[in-house]
XYZ file of C-alpha atoms in Angstrom:
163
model
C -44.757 -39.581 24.710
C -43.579 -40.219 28.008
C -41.675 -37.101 28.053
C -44.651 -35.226 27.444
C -46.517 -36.449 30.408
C -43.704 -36.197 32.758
C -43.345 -32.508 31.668
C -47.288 -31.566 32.303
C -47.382 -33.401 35.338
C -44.163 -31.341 36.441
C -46.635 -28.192 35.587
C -49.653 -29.128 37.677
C -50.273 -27.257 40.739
C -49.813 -29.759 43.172
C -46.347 -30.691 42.048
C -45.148 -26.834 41.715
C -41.879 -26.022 43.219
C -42.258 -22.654 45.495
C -41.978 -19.752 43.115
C -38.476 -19.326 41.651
C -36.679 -16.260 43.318
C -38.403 -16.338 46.112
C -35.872 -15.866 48.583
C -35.389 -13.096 50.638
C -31.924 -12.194 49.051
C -33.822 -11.763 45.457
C -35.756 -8.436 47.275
C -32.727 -6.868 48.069
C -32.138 -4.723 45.542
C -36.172 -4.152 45.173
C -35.420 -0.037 46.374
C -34.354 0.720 43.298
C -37.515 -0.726 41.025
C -38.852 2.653 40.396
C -39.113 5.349 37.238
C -36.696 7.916 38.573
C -35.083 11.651 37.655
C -31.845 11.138 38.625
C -29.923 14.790 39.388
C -26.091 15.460 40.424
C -25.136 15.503 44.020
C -25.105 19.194 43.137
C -28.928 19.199 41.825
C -28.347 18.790 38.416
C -30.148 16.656 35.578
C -28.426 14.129 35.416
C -31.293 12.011 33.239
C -33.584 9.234 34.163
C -33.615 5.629 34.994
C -36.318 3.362 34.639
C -35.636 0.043 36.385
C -38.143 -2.873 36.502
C -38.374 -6.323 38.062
C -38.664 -8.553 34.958
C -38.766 -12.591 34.735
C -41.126 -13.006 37.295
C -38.957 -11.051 39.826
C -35.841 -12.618 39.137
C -33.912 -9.747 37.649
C -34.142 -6.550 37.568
C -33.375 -4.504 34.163
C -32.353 -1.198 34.393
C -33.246 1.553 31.700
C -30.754 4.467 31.630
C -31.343 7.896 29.448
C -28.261 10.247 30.158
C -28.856 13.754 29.986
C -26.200 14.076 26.810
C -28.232 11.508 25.515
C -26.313 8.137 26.490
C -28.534 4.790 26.478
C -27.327 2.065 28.583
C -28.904 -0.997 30.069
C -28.173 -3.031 32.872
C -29.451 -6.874 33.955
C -29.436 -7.571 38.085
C -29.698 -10.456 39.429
C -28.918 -12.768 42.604
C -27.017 -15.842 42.022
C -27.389 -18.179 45.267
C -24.337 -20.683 44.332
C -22.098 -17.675 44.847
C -24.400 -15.515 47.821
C -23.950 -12.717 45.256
C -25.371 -9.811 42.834
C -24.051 -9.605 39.450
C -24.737 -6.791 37.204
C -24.354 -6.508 33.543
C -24.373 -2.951 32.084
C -23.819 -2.030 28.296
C -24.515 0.997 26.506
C -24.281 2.819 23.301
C -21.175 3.386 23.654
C -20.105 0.341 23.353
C -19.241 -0.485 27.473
C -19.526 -3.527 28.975
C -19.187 -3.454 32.731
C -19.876 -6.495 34.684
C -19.696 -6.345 38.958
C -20.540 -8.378 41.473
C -21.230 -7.756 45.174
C -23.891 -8.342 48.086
C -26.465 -5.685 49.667
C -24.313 -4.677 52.984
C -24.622 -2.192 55.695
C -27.977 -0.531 54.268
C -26.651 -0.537 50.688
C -26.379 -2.764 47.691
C -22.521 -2.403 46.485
C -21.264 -4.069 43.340
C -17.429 -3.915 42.134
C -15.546 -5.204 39.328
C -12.935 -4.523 37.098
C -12.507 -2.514 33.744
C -9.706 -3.456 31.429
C -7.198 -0.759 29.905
C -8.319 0.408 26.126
C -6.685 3.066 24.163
C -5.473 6.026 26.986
C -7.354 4.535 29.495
C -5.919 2.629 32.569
C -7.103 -0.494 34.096
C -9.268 0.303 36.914
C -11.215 -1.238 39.904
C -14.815 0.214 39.727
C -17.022 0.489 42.785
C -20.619 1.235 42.918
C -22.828 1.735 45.701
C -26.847 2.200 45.858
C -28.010 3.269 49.319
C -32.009 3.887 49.933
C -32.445 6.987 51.588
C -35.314 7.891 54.241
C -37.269 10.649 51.996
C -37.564 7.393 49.063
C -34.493 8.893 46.955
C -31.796 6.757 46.332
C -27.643 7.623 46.534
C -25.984 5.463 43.748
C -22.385 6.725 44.292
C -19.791 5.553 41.777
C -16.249 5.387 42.405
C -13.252 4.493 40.437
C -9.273 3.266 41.659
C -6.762 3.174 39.122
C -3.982 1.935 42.216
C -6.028 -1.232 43.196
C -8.313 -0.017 45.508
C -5.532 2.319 47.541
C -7.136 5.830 46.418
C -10.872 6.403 44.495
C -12.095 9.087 42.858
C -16.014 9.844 42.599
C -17.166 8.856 38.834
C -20.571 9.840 39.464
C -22.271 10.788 42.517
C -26.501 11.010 41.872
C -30.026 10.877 43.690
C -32.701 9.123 42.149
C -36.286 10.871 42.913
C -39.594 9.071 41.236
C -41.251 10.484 39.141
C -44.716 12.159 40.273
């Protein structure tokens, strides 16, 4: 019974903590909430993204639907006991890809590693989402299969919203 009472006198208004997320770091990554097109760097369909704040703003969830028709998902979300972003994508074919970085020089950029399977190498993957004036936004993807020395562009597309 006492456990009760604690816990709805933890949820009345006066003894509220301030509103979880609320730091400035969890709006960093806020330019790329949007339902987008996304097109090549050349001006091709590439497919479209829909990415949403979700949890009361704590992460954001991305919604990818590839052109070919690839699904994938990705969870965002700033962890303070590190100071960084860590993102979680998976899709339908099977990928799991999990980076980590901090919003830097006008752009969110989030690295990690991918492990060799079958013919493919191990590789350092780098990906960077920069807000551009017009309200697009640049999510260049690169990949380094020497540790970083050389990268080669994985993907390189503009996200437009939808009108």
């Amino acid at each position: 019974m006492l456990a009760l009472v604690s816990a709805a006198r933890a949820e009345t208004p006066a003894a509220k903590a301030p509103p979880a997320c609320s730091a400035p770091e969890y709006r960093q990554f806020d330019f790329w909430v949007g339902d987008w097109e996304v097109e090549t760097a050349d001006g091709k369909h590439a497919g479209t993204n829909l990415v949403e704040a979700i949890l009361g703003g704590c992460v954001i969830q991305e919604h990818w639907k590839g052109a070919r028709g690839m699904t994938g998902s990705s969870f965002n979300i700033y962890d303070p006991g590190d100071g960084l972003w860590h993102q979680t994508w998976v899709d339908d074919h099977g990928t799991l890809l999990e980076l980590r970085g901090r919003f830097e020089n006008g752009a969110m950029v989030l690295s990690g590693e991918t492990p060799a399977r079958g013919d493919a190498k191990a590789a350092r993957q780098r990906i960077t989402w920069t807000p551009l004036g017009d309200g697009r936004v640049r999510q260049l993807w690169e990949s380094s299969e020497d540790g970083g020395k050389t990268w080669t562009v994985a993907f390189d597309g503009y996200y437009r919203k939808k009108t």
